[in-house]
Coordinates of C-alpha atoms in Angstrom, one line a residue:
M40 CA -37.2 -8.7 12.8
A41 CA -39.6 -9.7 10.0
D42 CA -41.6 -12.9 10.6
R43 CA -40.5 -16.1 9.0
Q44 CA -43.9 -16.5 7.3
I45 CA -43.2 -13.5 5.1
F46 CA -40.1 -15.2 3.7
E47 CA -41.8 -18.6 3.4
K48 CA -44.4 -17.0 1.2
L49 CA -41.7 -15.3 -0.8
D50 CA -39.9 -18.6 -1.2
Q51 CA -43.0 -20.3 -2.6
T52 CA -43.4 -17.4 -5.1
I53 CA -39.8 -17.6 -6.2
R54 CA -39.9 -21.4 -6.6
A55 CA -43.0 -21.2 -8.8
H56 CA -41.2 -18.9 -11.2
P57 CA -40.3 -20.6 -14.6
D58 CA -36.6 -19.9 -14.1
A59 CA -36.5 -21.8 -10.7
K60 CA -34.5 -24.8 -11.7
G61 CA -33.5 -27.8 -9.6
D62 CA -30.2 -26.2 -8.5
L63 CA -32.0 -23.5 -6.4
N64 CA -31.7 -24.1 -2.7
S65 CA -33.5 -21.8 -0.2
T66 CA -34.2 -21.6 3.5
A67 CA -36.6 -19.2 5.2
H68 CA -35.5 -17.7 8.6
D69 CA -36.8 -15.1 10.9
G70 CA -35.5 -11.9 9.3
T71 CA -34.3 -13.3 5.9
L72 CA -34.6 -15.7 3.0
A73 CA -31.3 -17.4 2.1
L74 CA -30.9 -18.7 -1.4
S75 CA -28.1 -20.3 -3.4
W76 CA -27.7 -21.7 -6.9
T77 CA -24.9 -22.5 -9.3
L78 CA -23.6 -21.2 -12.6
T79 CA -21.4 -23.2 -14.9
I80 CA -18.3 -21.9 -16.5
D81 CA -20.1 -22.0 -19.9
D82 CA -22.8 -19.7 -18.4
L83 CA -20.2 -17.3 -17.2
K84 CA -18.2 -17.5 -20.5
A85 CA -21.3 -16.8 -22.5
C86 CA -22.3 -13.8 -20.5
T87 CA -18.8 -12.4 -20.5
Y88 CA -18.6 -12.8 -24.2
Q89 CA -22.0 -11.0 -24.7
R90 CA -20.9 -8.1 -22.4
A91 CA -17.6 -7.7 -24.2
L92 CA -19.4 -7.8 -27.6
K93 CA -22.0 -5.2 -26.5
K94 CA -19.2 -3.0 -25.3
A95 CA -17.4 -3.3 -28.7
E96 CA -20.6 -2.7 -30.6
K97 CA -21.2 0.5 -28.5
E98 CA -17.7 1.7 -29.2
K99 CA -17.9 0.9 -33.0
K100 CA -21.4 2.4 -33.5
P101 CA -22.7 3.0 -36.1
L102 CA -20.2 0.6 -37.8
P103 CA -20.7 -3.1 -37.3
V104 CA -18.2 -5.2 -35.3
Q105 CA -16.0 -7.1 -37.8
A106 CA -15.7 -10.9 -37.7
H107 CA -12.0 -10.8 -36.7
E108 CA -12.9 -8.5 -33.8
K109 CA -15.6 -11.0 -32.6
S110 CA -13.0 -13.8 -33.0
R111 CA -10.5 -11.8 -30.8
I112 CA -13.2 -11.3 -28.1
A113 CA -14.1 -15.0 -28.2
K114 CA -10.4 -16.0 -27.9
Q115 CA -9.9 -13.7 -24.9
V116 CA -13.0 -15.1 -23.1
H117 CA -12.0 -18.7 -23.7
A118 CA -8.4 -18.0 -22.6
R119 CA -9.7 -16.3 -19.4
Y120 CA -11.7 -19.3 -18.3
S121 CA -9.6 -22.1 -19.9
G122 CA -8.4 -23.4 -16.5
L123 CA -11.9 -23.8 -15.0
K124 CA -13.8 -25.7 -17.7
D125 CA -15.6 -28.1 -15.4
A126 CA -16.0 -25.9 -12.3
A127 CA -19.4 -24.9 -10.9
L128 CA -19.7 -21.4 -9.5
C129 CA -21.9 -20.8 -6.5
V130 CA -24.1 -17.7 -6.1
D131 CA -25.5 -16.8 -2.6
C132 CA -28.3 -14.3 -2.0
Y133 CA -30.1 -13.1 1.1
I134 CA -33.4 -11.2 0.8
F135 CA -34.5 -9.0 3.8
F136 CA -37.7 -7.1 4.6
K137 CA -37.4 -3.6 6.1
D138 CA -39.9 -2.8 8.8
H139 CA -39.8 -1.2 12.3
S140 CA -38.3 -4.3 13.9
V141 CA -34.6 -4.6 14.9
P142 CA -32.4 -5.7 11.9
P143 CA -30.9 -9.2 12.0
Q144 CA -27.3 -9.7 13.2
I145 CA -25.0 -9.4 10.2
N146 CA -21.3 -10.5 10.0
D147 CA -18.5 -8.0 9.1
Q148 CA -18.2 -9.4 5.5
M149 CA -21.9 -8.7 4.8
A150 CA -22.2 -5.5 6.7
P151 CA -21.2 -2.9 4.0
A152 CA -23.6 -4.3 1.4
F153 CA -26.4 -4.8 4.0
H154 CA -26.2 -1.3 5.5
R155 CA -26.0 0.2 2.1
A156 CA -29.2 -1.5 1.0
F157 CA -30.9 -1.1 4.3
H158 CA -30.5 2.7 4.5
A159 CA -31.5 3.1 0.8
T160 CA -34.7 1.0 1.1
P161 CA -38.0 2.5 2.2
L162 CA -40.1 0.9 4.9
H163 CA -42.1 -2.3 4.1
H164 CA -40.0 -3.1 1.1
Y165 CA -37.6 -6.0 0.3
F166 CA -33.9 -5.6 -0.3
A167 CA -31.2 -8.1 -1.2
I168 CA -27.5 -8.7 -1.0
W169 CA -25.6 -11.3 -3.0
R170 CA -22.1 -12.6 -3.9
M171 CA -20.8 -15.2 -6.4
Q172 CA -17.8 -17.2 -7.2
R173 CA -15.7 -16.1 -10.2
P174 CA -12.3 -17.0 -11.5
N175 CA -9.4 -15.1 -10.1
P176 CA -7.3 -14.2 -13.2
A177 CA -4.1 -14.3 -11.1
S178 CA -4.5 -17.8 -9.5
G179 CA -7.0 -19.4 -11.9
Q180 CA -9.1 -20.5 -8.9
A181 CA -12.8 -19.8 -8.3
E182 CA -13.1 -17.3 -5.4
F183 CA -16.1 -15.5 -3.8
T184 CA -16.6 -11.9 -4.5
D185 CA -17.5 -9.4 -1.8
W186 CA -21.1 -9.0 -0.9
Y187 CA -23.0 -6.6 -3.1
A188 CA -26.2 -4.6 -2.5
H189 CA -29.0 -5.6 -4.9
D190 CA -29.0 -2.4 -7.0
A191 CA -32.5 -2.6 -8.4
T192 CA -35.3 -0.4 -7.1
A193 CA -36.4 -1.9 -3.8
P194 CA -39.6 -3.9 -4.5
G195 CA -42.7 -4.2 -2.4
A196 CA -44.0 -7.5 -1.5
D197 CA -45.9 -8.1 -4.7
A198 CA -43.0 -7.2 -7.0
A199 CA -40.2 -8.9 -5.0
A200 CA -40.1 -12.2 -6.9
A201 CA -40.2 -10.5 -10.4
S202 CA -37.4 -8.1 -9.4
F203 CA -35.4 -10.9 -7.9
W204 CA -35.5 -13.0 -11.1
S205 CA -35.0 -10.1 -13.5
E206 CA -32.1 -8.4 -11.7
T207 CA -30.5 -10.7 -9.1
R208 CA -30.5 -14.1 -10.8
F209 CA -28.2 -14.0 -13.9
P210 CA -30.3 -14.4 -17.1
P211 CA -29.3 -16.9 -19.7
C212 CA -26.9 -15.6 -22.4
P213 CA -26.5 -16.9 -26.0
P214 CA -23.4 -19.2 -26.0
A215 CA -20.0 -17.8 -26.9
P216 CA -18.4 -19.2 -30.1
A217 CA -16.7 -22.5 -29.6
D218 CA -12.9 -22.7 -28.9
G219 CA -11.9 -23.0 -32.5
D220 CA -14.5 -20.7 -34.1
W221 CA -12.2 -17.7 -34.2
V222 CA -9.5 -19.6 -36.2
R223 CA -11.7 -20.2 -39.3
P224 CA -12.0 -16.6 -40.4
A225 CA -8.3 -16.1 -40.2
L226 CA -7.6 -19.4 -42.1
I227 CA -10.1 -18.5 -44.8
A228 CA -8.7 -15.0 -45.2
G229 CA -5.1 -16.4 -45.3
A230 CA -6.1 -18.9 -48.0
A231 CA -7.7 -16.2 -50.1
A232 CA -4.7 -13.9 -49.8
G233 CA -2.2 -16.1 -51.7
A234 CA 0.3 -13.3 -52.0
L235 CA 0.8 -13.5 -48.2
G236 CA 1.7 -17.2 -48.3
L237 CA 5.4 -16.7 -48.4
A238 CA 5.4 -14.3 -45.5
V239 CA 3.3 -16.8 -43.4
L240 CA 5.8 -19.6 -44.2
I241 CA 8.7 -17.4 -43.2
G242 CA 6.9 -16.6 -40.0
I243 CA 6.3 -20.2 -39.2
F244 CA 9.9 -21.4 -39.8
N245 CA 11.5 -18.4 -38.1
E246 CA 9.5 -18.7 -34.9
P247 CA 11.4 -21.8 -33.5
L248 CA 14.6 -20.1 -34.4
A249 CA 13.6 -16.9 -32.6
R250 CA 12.6 -18.9 -29.5
L251 CA 16.0 -20.7 -29.6
F252 CA 17.8 -17.3 -29.4
G253 CA 15.5 -15.9 -26.7
F254 CA 13.7 -13.4 -28.9
A255 CA 10.0 -12.7 -28.4
T256 CA 8.1 -14.3 -31.3
P257 CA 4.8 -12.9 -32.8
Q258 CA 3.0 -15.6 -30.9
D259 CA 4.6 -14.5 -27.6
R260 CA 3.6 -10.9 -28.2
R261 CA 0.1 -11.9 -29.1
E262 CA -0.2 -14.0 -25.9
L263 CA 1.2 -11.1 -23.8
E264 CA -1.2 -8.6 -25.4
I265 CA -4.2 -10.9 -24.7
A266 CA -3.0 -11.4 -21.1
L267 CA -2.6 -7.6 -20.7
Q268 CA -6.0 -6.9 -22.2
Q269 CA -7.6 -9.4 -19.8
L270 CA -5.8 -7.7 -16.9
R271 CA -6.9 -4.2 -18.1
E272 CA -10.5 -5.4 -18.2
D273 CA -10.2 -6.8 -14.6
V274 CA -8.7 -3.5 -13.5
A275 CA -11.6 -1.6 -15.1
V276 CA -13.9 -3.6 -12.8
L277 CA -11.8 -2.8 -9.8
R278 CA -11.7 0.8 -10.8
E279 CA -15.5 1.0 -10.9
Q280 CA -15.8 -0.8 -7.5
Y281 CA -13.3 1.7 -6.1
A282 CA -15.2 4.7 -7.4
T283 CA -18.5 3.3 -6.1
E284 CA -17.0 2.6 -2.7
V285 CA -15.5 6.1 -2.4
V286 CA -18.9 7.6 -3.2
F287 CA -20.4 5.6 -0.3
V288 CA -17.7 6.6 2.1
E289 CA -18.5 10.3 1.4
A290 CA -22.2 9.6 1.7
Y291 CA -21.8 7.9 5.0
E292 CA -19.6 10.7 6.3
N293 CA -22.2 13.3 5.2
E294 CA -25.1 11.4 6.7
I295 CA -23.4 10.8 10.0
A296 CA -22.6 14.5 10.2
R297 CA -26.2 15.4 9.4
M298 CA -27.6 13.0 12.0
R299 CA -25.3 14.3 14.7
T300 CA -26.3 17.8 14.0
S301 CA -30.0 17.0 13.9
G302 CA -30.0 14.8 17.0
G303 CA -30.4 11.5 15.2
S304 CA -30.8 8.1 16.9
P305 CA -27.5 6.9 18.5
R306 CA -28.3 3.3 17.3
E307 CA -28.6 4.5 13.7
I308 CA -25.5 6.6 13.9
A309 CA -23.6 3.6 15.3
E310 CA -24.8 1.5 12.4
L311 CA -23.7 4.1 9.9
E312 CA -20.3 4.4 11.6
H313 CA -19.9 0.6 11.3
A314 CA -20.8 0.7 7.6
L315 CA -18.4 3.7 7.1
A316 CA -15.5 1.8 8.7
A317 CA -16.3 -1.3 6.5
S318 CA -16.4 0.9 3.4
Q319 CA -13.1 2.5 4.3
R320 CA -11.5 -0.9 4.7
R321 CA -12.9 -1.9 1.3
V322 CA -11.4 1.2 -0.3
D323 CA -8.0 0.3 1.2
E324 CA -8.3 -3.3 -0.1
L325 CA -9.3 -2.1 -3.6
N326 CA -6.4 0.3 -3.6
R327 CA -4.0 -2.6 -2.7
Q328 CA -5.5 -4.7 -5.5
L329 CA -5.1 -1.9 -8.0
S330 CA -1.5 -1.6 -6.8
R331 CA -0.8 -5.3 -7.5
A332 CA -2.5 -5.0 -10.9
G333 CA -0.3 -1.9 -11.7
E334 CA 2.8 -4.0 -10.9
R335 CA 1.7 -6.7 -13.3
L336 CA 0.8 -4.1 -16.0
A337 CA 4.4 -2.7 -16.0
P338 CA 5.3 -4.3 -19.3
A339 CA 2.6 -2.3 -21.0
R340 CA 4.2 1.1 -20.5
G341 CA 5.0 2.9 -23.7
A342 CA 5.1 6.2 -25.6
G343 CA 2.4 7.9 -27.6
L344 CA -0.6 7.5 -25.3
P345 CA -3.1 10.4 -25.0
A346 CA -3.3 12.5 -21.8
C347 CA -5.9 11.2 -19.3
W348 CA -6.8 14.8 -18.5
S349 CA -7.0 17.8 -20.8
G350 CA -7.9 21.4 -20.2
A351 CA -10.3 23.6 -22.0
D352 CA -7.6 24.5 -24.6
G353 CA -7.1 20.8 -25.3
R354 CA -3.6 20.7 -23.8
P355 CA -2.7 18.1 -21.1
A356 CA -3.9 18.9 -17.6
Y357 CA -1.6 17.9 -14.8
L358 CA -2.3 15.6 -11.9
F359 CA 0.8 16.1 -9.7
E360 CA 3.8 18.3 -9.2
A361 CA 6.8 16.1 -8.4
Y362 CA 9.7 17.7 -6.5
L363 CA 12.9 15.7 -6.8
D364 CA 15.9 16.2 -4.5
D365 CA 18.2 14.3 -2.2
R366 CA 15.5 13.7 0.3
G367 CA 13.3 11.8 -2.2
I368 CA 10.3 12.4 -4.4
R369 CA 7.6 14.7 -3.0
L370 CA 4.2 14.9 -4.6
E371 CA 1.6 17.7 -4.4
F372 CA -1.5 18.1 -6.4
A373 CA -1.2 20.4 -9.4
P374 CA -3.6 23.4 -9.2
G375 CA -7.2 22.2 -9.4
A376 CA -6.2 18.5 -9.6
G377 CA -7.2 17.5 -6.1
E378 CA -10.8 18.4 -6.6
R379 CA -10.9 16.7 -10.0
A380 CA -9.3 13.6 -8.6
R381 CA -11.9 13.5 -5.8
R382 CA -14.7 14.1 -8.2
E383 CA -13.6 11.3 -10.5
A384 CA -12.7 8.9 -7.6
L385 CA -9.1 8.5 -8.9
P386 CA -7.3 6.0 -6.7
V387 CA -4.9 8.6 -5.1
H388 CA -6.1 8.3 -1.4
G389 CA -3.0 6.2 -0.6
V390 CA -0.5 8.7 -2.0
P391 CA 1.0 10.7 0.9
L392 CA 1.2 14.3 -0.3
G393 CA 4.0 16.5 0.9
T394 CA 6.1 13.5 2.1
A395 CA 9.6 12.7 0.7
L396 CA 9.3 9.2 -0.8
S397 CA 12.0 6.7 -1.8
V398 CA 12.0 5.5 -5.4
E399 CA 10.5 2.1 -4.1
S400 CA 7.8 3.8 -2.1
F401 CA 6.9 6.2 -4.9
T402 CA 6.5 3.3 -7.3
E403 CA 4.3 1.3 -4.9
M404 CA 2.1 4.3 -3.9
T405 CA 1.4 5.4 -7.5
R406 CA 0.7 2.0 -9.0
P407 CA -3.1 2.3 -8.5
V408 CA -3.1 5.5 -10.6
F409 CA -1.0 3.8 -13.3
A410 CA -3.4 0.8 -13.3
A411 CA -6.4 3.1 -13.7
S412 CA -4.8 4.8 -16.7
E413 CA -4.0 1.4 -18.3
A414 CA -7.7 0.4 -17.9
S415 CA -9.1 3.6 -19.3
Q416 CA -10.7 3.6 -22.7
P417 CA -8.6 4.5 -24.5
R418 CA -5.4 3.8 -22.5
C419 CA -3.9 7.1 -21.3
R420 CA -1.3 8.6 -19.1
H421 CA -1.5 11.3 -16.4
Y422 CA 0.9 14.2 -16.7
V423 CA 3.2 15.4 -13.9
I424 CA 5.1 18.6 -13.6
L425 CA 8.7 17.8 -12.8
R426 CA 10.5 20.2 -10.5
E427 CA 14.1 19.5 -9.9
G428 CA 16.0 20.3 -6.7
V429 CA 19.6 19.8 -5.6
H430 CA 21.1 16.3 -6.0
A431 CA 24.5 15.1 -4.7
S432 CA 24.8 12.8 -7.7
A433 CA 23.4 12.6 -11.2
S434 CA 22.6 8.9 -10.8
A435 CA 20.2 9.6 -7.8
Y436 CA 18.3 12.1 -9.9
Q437 CA 18.2 9.7 -12.9
R438 CA 16.7 7.0 -10.7
Q439 CA 14.0 9.3 -9.4
R440 CA 13.2 10.6 -12.9
E441 CA 12.9 7.1 -14.3
A442 CA 10.6 6.1 -11.4
V443 CA 8.3 9.0 -12.3
E444 CA 8.3 8.2 -16.0
R445 CA 7.3 4.6 -15.3
H446 CA 3.9 5.7 -14.3
F447 CA 3.5 9.2 -15.8
Y448 CA 4.4 11.5 -18.6
I449 CA 6.5 14.4 -17.4
Y450 CA 6.7 18.1 -18.2
R451 CA 9.7 20.1 -17.2
P452 CA 8.9 23.9 -17.0

């Protein structure tokens, strides 16, 4: 275990950095340096806006992002964090030093990130893991994320502080537009376009009438689309985390097999097995989160979306073959789809292939795939080959087919 003096020296270096504000708390221990600080909702809002704006600029390139598009992004950001205006978000970080000593005791929550960073770091280098609070879009409350491995190149002793500040601590972002800033371009444009005034007035006076009779108003649809877009963005983050975790599961499995073949240290093999089990649990949990998100995204289904996969000829490539009969819905990978799904880390590991599923089970098991297709850029749908067996009643077949069409586009050969 690394000596405490190493971390006391690192602590002094970090505190001397210009970005070390008064909110930084740190404690040096034998084996680690523990740090924590806070972000405000405004900090998080600003960085979320800048990330979304950069993404839009990349997609629009070489064309500039228009003012109304910036306003839409700002509105989404403010809506996402509107319930947490005064909340402070805590960030925790642990910095370790890898040498020949025995690693410190790590709890189960930290273990996946710790082992990932530990095995990727060369001797006599620092590595870090961190977590932060962020708003849960479902509950509106601030909740801690899982622990993450510091993904910068592992620094030596001299570079540790600089790497920490440039990669681990969140840099300041230019502020997002104020709550009302996105309204002004729309008002100016509306005033300039006098010919649209009558249509605007009709829309205003018809909206209460539409609500009275239970119809969705334009405002309702706009709010729903904003909520769905926020959810798609959250699903995209889950999708990336799922893909990353699947890669680590495969890497752990390969490394364990290699070490067993080459006569590796039992202690190191046991550590890797522990990390593998934690990563597998993480994959299962992410799959459950994707399933819940797929359920909430159900109102977004519609026609006219492109195929998620296409072949060399440009035609849709199929993910599953779905067999429908009185026993239930049975899924098998379409030819070549299993390898492609594994390569792209598509969230299909929870789908029991070759098993007859009820309509309810099929819907639950395929929600992660549906959520991933909703979060794709652009939104898309996976295609399924529908193969029909014998049914005792037409209504049973109809229920099964409708269940498949909720999450996929179908092809009937």
